[in-house]
CSV table of C-alpha atoms in Angstrom, one decimal:
chain,number,residue,atom,x,y,z
A,142,MET,CA,11.2,61.3,-104.5
A,143,PRO,CA,7.6,62.6,-104.5
A,144,PRO,CA,6.4,63.9,-101.2
A,145,ASP,CA,4.4,61.5,-99.1
A,146,GLY,CA,0.7,62.0,-99.9
A,147,ALA,CA,1.3,63.3,-103.4
A,148,ALA,CA,-1.6,62.8,-105.7
A,149,SER,CA,-1.3,60.1,-108.3
A,150,ARG,CA,-1.0,62.7,-111.0
A,151,ASP,CA,1.9,64.5,-109.2
A,152,ALA,CA,3.7,61.2,-108.4
A,153,LEU,CA,3.5,60.1,-112.0
A,154,ALA,CA,4.7,63.5,-113.2
A,155,TYR,CA,7.7,63.1,-110.9
A,156,PHE,CA,8.2,59.5,-112.1
A,157,ASP,CA,8.2,60.6,-115.7
A,158,THR,CA,11.3,62.9,-115.0
A,159,LEU,CA,13.4,60.0,-113.6
A,160,PRO,CA,16.0,58.2,-115.7
A,161,PRO,CA,15.5,54.5,-116.7
A,162,VAL,CA,17.0,51.6,-114.8
A,163,SER,CA,18.6,48.6,-116.5
A,164,VAL,CA,17.6,45.1,-115.8
A,165,SER,CA,21.1,44.4,-114.5
A,166,ASP,CA,20.9,47.3,-112.0
A,167,MET,CA,18.0,45.6,-110.3
A,168,GLY,CA,19.9,42.6,-108.9
A,169,GLY,CA,19.9,41.8,-105.2
A,170,LEU,CA,17.6,42.4,-102.2
A,171,TRP,CA,15.6,45.6,-102.0
A,172,ARG,CA,13.7,47.1,-99.1
A,173,GLY,CA,10.3,48.5,-100.0
A,174,ARG,CA,8.4,51.5,-98.9
A,175,GLU,CA,4.9,52.7,-99.9
A,176,LEU,CA,4.6,56.1,-101.5
A,177,PRO,CA,1.0,57.2,-100.6
A,178,THR,CA,-0.9,58.7,-103.5
A,179,GLY,CA,-4.5,57.9,-102.6
A,180,HIS,CA,-4.4,54.5,-104.3
A,181,PRO,CA,-6.7,51.9,-102.7
A,182,LEU,CA,-3.7,49.8,-101.8
A,183,ASP,CA,-2.0,52.6,-99.8
A,184,GLY,CA,-1.3,51.6,-96.2
A,185,ILE,CA,-1.8,47.9,-96.7
A,186,LEU,CA,1.6,46.4,-97.5
A,187,GLU,CA,3.8,47.9,-94.8
A,188,PRO,CA,1.4,47.1,-91.8
A,189,ALA,CA,1.2,43.5,-93.1
A,190,GLY,CA,5.0,43.2,-92.8
A,191,TRP,CA,6.1,43.8,-96.4
A,192,PHE,CA,9.9,43.8,-96.7
A,193,GLY,CA,10.4,44.3,-100.4
A,194,LYS,CA,11.6,42.3,-103.4
A,195,ARG,CA,14.5,40.1,-104.4
A,196,PHE,CA,15.9,39.9,-107.9
A,197,SER,CA,18.3,36.9,-108.2
A,198,ASP,CA,18.5,37.3,-112.0
A,199,ALA,CA,16.1,38.3,-114.8
A,200,GLU,CA,14.2,35.0,-114.6
A,201,THR,CA,14.3,34.6,-110.8
A,202,VAL,CA,12.3,37.2,-109.0
A,203,ASP,CA,10.5,37.1,-105.6
A,204,PRO,CA,8.0,40.0,-106.0
A,205,LEU,CA,6.6,39.9,-102.5
A,206,LEU,CA,8.9,39.4,-99.5
A,207,PHE,CA,7.5,39.7,-96.0
A,208,GLY,CA,9.3,39.6,-92.6
A,209,THR,CA,12.8,40.7,-91.7
A,210,PRO,CA,16.2,40.3,-93.5
A,211,ASP,CA,16.9,37.3,-91.3
A,212,GLN,CA,13.5,35.7,-91.8
A,213,LEU,CA,12.2,36.6,-95.2
A,214,VAL,CA,9.1,34.8,-96.6
A,215,ALA,CA,8.5,34.9,-100.3
A,216,VAL,CA,4.7,35.0,-100.7
A,217,ASN,CA,3.0,33.8,-103.9
A,218,PRO,CA,1.2,36.9,-105.2
A,219,ALA,CA,-1.5,34.7,-106.8
A,220,LEU,CA,-2.7,33.8,-103.3
A,221,VAL,CA,-3.1,37.4,-102.2
A,222,PRO,CA,-6.8,38.4,-102.7
A,223,ILE,CA,-6.0,41.5,-104.7
A,224,GLY,CA,-9.5,42.0,-106.0
A,225,ILE,CA,-10.9,42.1,-102.5
A,226,LEU,CA,-8.2,44.5,-101.4
A,227,LEU,CA,-9.0,46.9,-104.2
A,228,ARG,CA,-12.7,46.8,-103.5
A,229,ALA,CA,-12.6,46.8,-99.7
A,230,PRO,CA,-9.1,48.1,-98.6
A,231,PHE,CA,-10.4,48.9,-95.2
A,232,LEU,CA,-10.6,45.1,-94.5
A,233,ALA,CA,-6.9,44.8,-94.9
A,234,ARG,CA,-6.2,47.7,-92.6
A,235,ASN,CA,-8.2,45.9,-89.8
A,236,PRO,CA,-5.9,44.7,-87.0
A,237,VAL,CA,-7.6,41.3,-86.9
A,238,ALA,CA,-7.2,40.9,-90.7
A,239,LEU,CA,-3.5,41.9,-90.4
A,240,ALA,CA,-3.0,39.3,-87.6
A,241,VAL,CA,-4.7,36.6,-89.8
A,242,PHE,CA,-2.5,37.5,-92.8
A,243,ARG,CA,0.7,37.3,-90.6
A,244,SER,CA,-0.3,33.9,-89.3
A,245,LEU,CA,-1.2,32.6,-92.8
A,246,ARG,CA,1.7,34.0,-94.9
A,247,THR,CA,3.8,30.9,-94.2
A,248,PHE,CA,1.1,28.9,-95.9
A,249,MET,CA,1.2,31.4,-98.8
A,250,ALA,CA,4.9,31.0,-99.2
A,251,THR,CA,6.7,29.8,-102.3
A,252,SER,CA,10.2,28.7,-103.1
A,253,ALA,CA,9.6,29.2,-106.9
A,254,PRO,CA,10.1,32.6,-108.6
A,255,LYS,CA,6.9,34.4,-109.3
A,256,ALA,CA,8.0,37.2,-111.6
A,257,ARG,CA,10.7,38.1,-114.1
A,258,LEU,CA,12.5,41.3,-115.3
A,259,ARG,CA,12.3,42.7,-118.7
A,260,THR,CA,12.9,46.1,-120.4
A,261,VAL,CA,9.5,47.6,-121.1
A,262,ARG,CA,8.3,50.9,-122.6
A,263,TYR,CA,6.1,52.7,-120.2
A,264,ARG,CA,5.1,56.4,-120.1
A,265,GLY,CA,7.6,57.3,-122.9
A,266,SER,CA,10.7,55.5,-121.5
A,267,GLU,CA,12.2,52.1,-121.8
A,268,SER,CA,13.3,50.8,-118.3
A,269,ALA,CA,13.4,47.7,-116.2
A,270,ALA,CA,10.0,46.3,-115.3
A,271,MET,CA,9.0,43.3,-113.2
A,272,ILE,CA,6.3,41.2,-114.9
A,273,TYR,CA,4.3,39.0,-112.5
A,274,ASP,CA,3.9,35.4,-113.7
A,275,ASP,CA,0.2,34.8,-112.6
A,276,LEU,CA,-1.3,38.2,-112.3
A,277,PRO,CA,-2.0,41.1,-114.7
A,278,ILE,CA,0.6,43.3,-113.0
A,279,ILE,CA,3.8,45.0,-114.2
A,280,ASP,CA,6.0,47.0,-111.8
A,281,HIS,CA,7.8,49.7,-113.8
A,282,PHE,CA,11.0,51.1,-112.3
A,283,ARG,CA,12.9,54.4,-112.6
A,284,ARG,CA,16.1,55.6,-110.8
A,285,SER,CA,15.7,58.2,-108.1
A,286,PRO,CA,18.4,60.9,-107.5
A,287,ASP,CA,19.2,59.2,-104.2
A,288,GLN,CA,20.0,55.9,-106.1
A,289,SER,CA,16.9,54.2,-104.8
A,290,VAL,CA,14.3,53.0,-107.4
A,291,ILE,CA,10.8,54.4,-107.7
A,292,GLY,CA,8.2,51.8,-108.8
A,293,ALA,CA,4.8,52.2,-110.4
A,294,MET,CA,2.7,49.0,-110.1
A,295,ASP,CA,0.4,48.9,-113.1
A,296,LEU,CA,-2.5,46.6,-112.4
A,297,ARG,CA,-5.1,46.0,-115.1
A,298,GLY,CA,-8.4,47.5,-114.2
A,299,THR,CA,-7.0,50.3,-112.0
A,300,ASP,CA,-7.0,54.0,-113.0
A,301,ALA,CA,-3.6,54.8,-111.5
A,302,PRO,CA,-0.6,52.8,-110.4
A,303,PHE,CA,0.4,52.0,-106.8
A,304,MET,CA,3.6,53.8,-106.1
A,305,PHE,CA,6.5,52.5,-104.0
A,306,GLN,CA,10.2,53.0,-103.4
A,307,LEU,CA,12.9,50.3,-103.3
A,308,THR,CA,16.3,50.8,-101.6
A,309,ALA,CA,19.1,48.2,-102.2
A,310,VAL,CA,19.9,46.3,-99.1
A,311,ALA,CA,22.8,44.1,-100.4
A,312,LYS,CA,23.7,42.2,-103.5
A,313,GLU,CA,22.8,38.5,-103.2
A,314,SER,CA,26.5,37.6,-103.7
A,315,GLU,CA,27.3,39.8,-100.6
A,316,ARG,CA,24.8,38.1,-98.3
A,317,VAL,CA,25.9,35.4,-95.9
């Protein structure tokens, strides 16, 4: 995995060396972790309580899970003010704003899937990608040597992707 604090250019160079991931390999619950690269969204998700993502099947994806494994809340990404976060990320890092988000996330919850998985060509490789239903975002995935998955969130209008790592927690069929 790229070192924490790697520049976007270096993180993408590392990403490009990684092998593709199949859609079927993405099934289950995944714990997320930000990979800081200087992107405006760095340092926003984890303090807000981001847990990760859940891929029930190719058509049923929860792209934004918050909370703990015992109390996960699937948040509707369309209700997250991504434009404001990109223009003024310091607002989301404010302790008061974080507390407000934590108290409001149950009102932003959804029981409907908000993304799907497809194989997509990105940066010269065909690999699994998560396509958001209501936003111009595609998360592209590659397999890391430690068997985690490195993600590059490609958001229309940004110069570089937001980078993150996903580590499998358990397959849905193994969860109680």
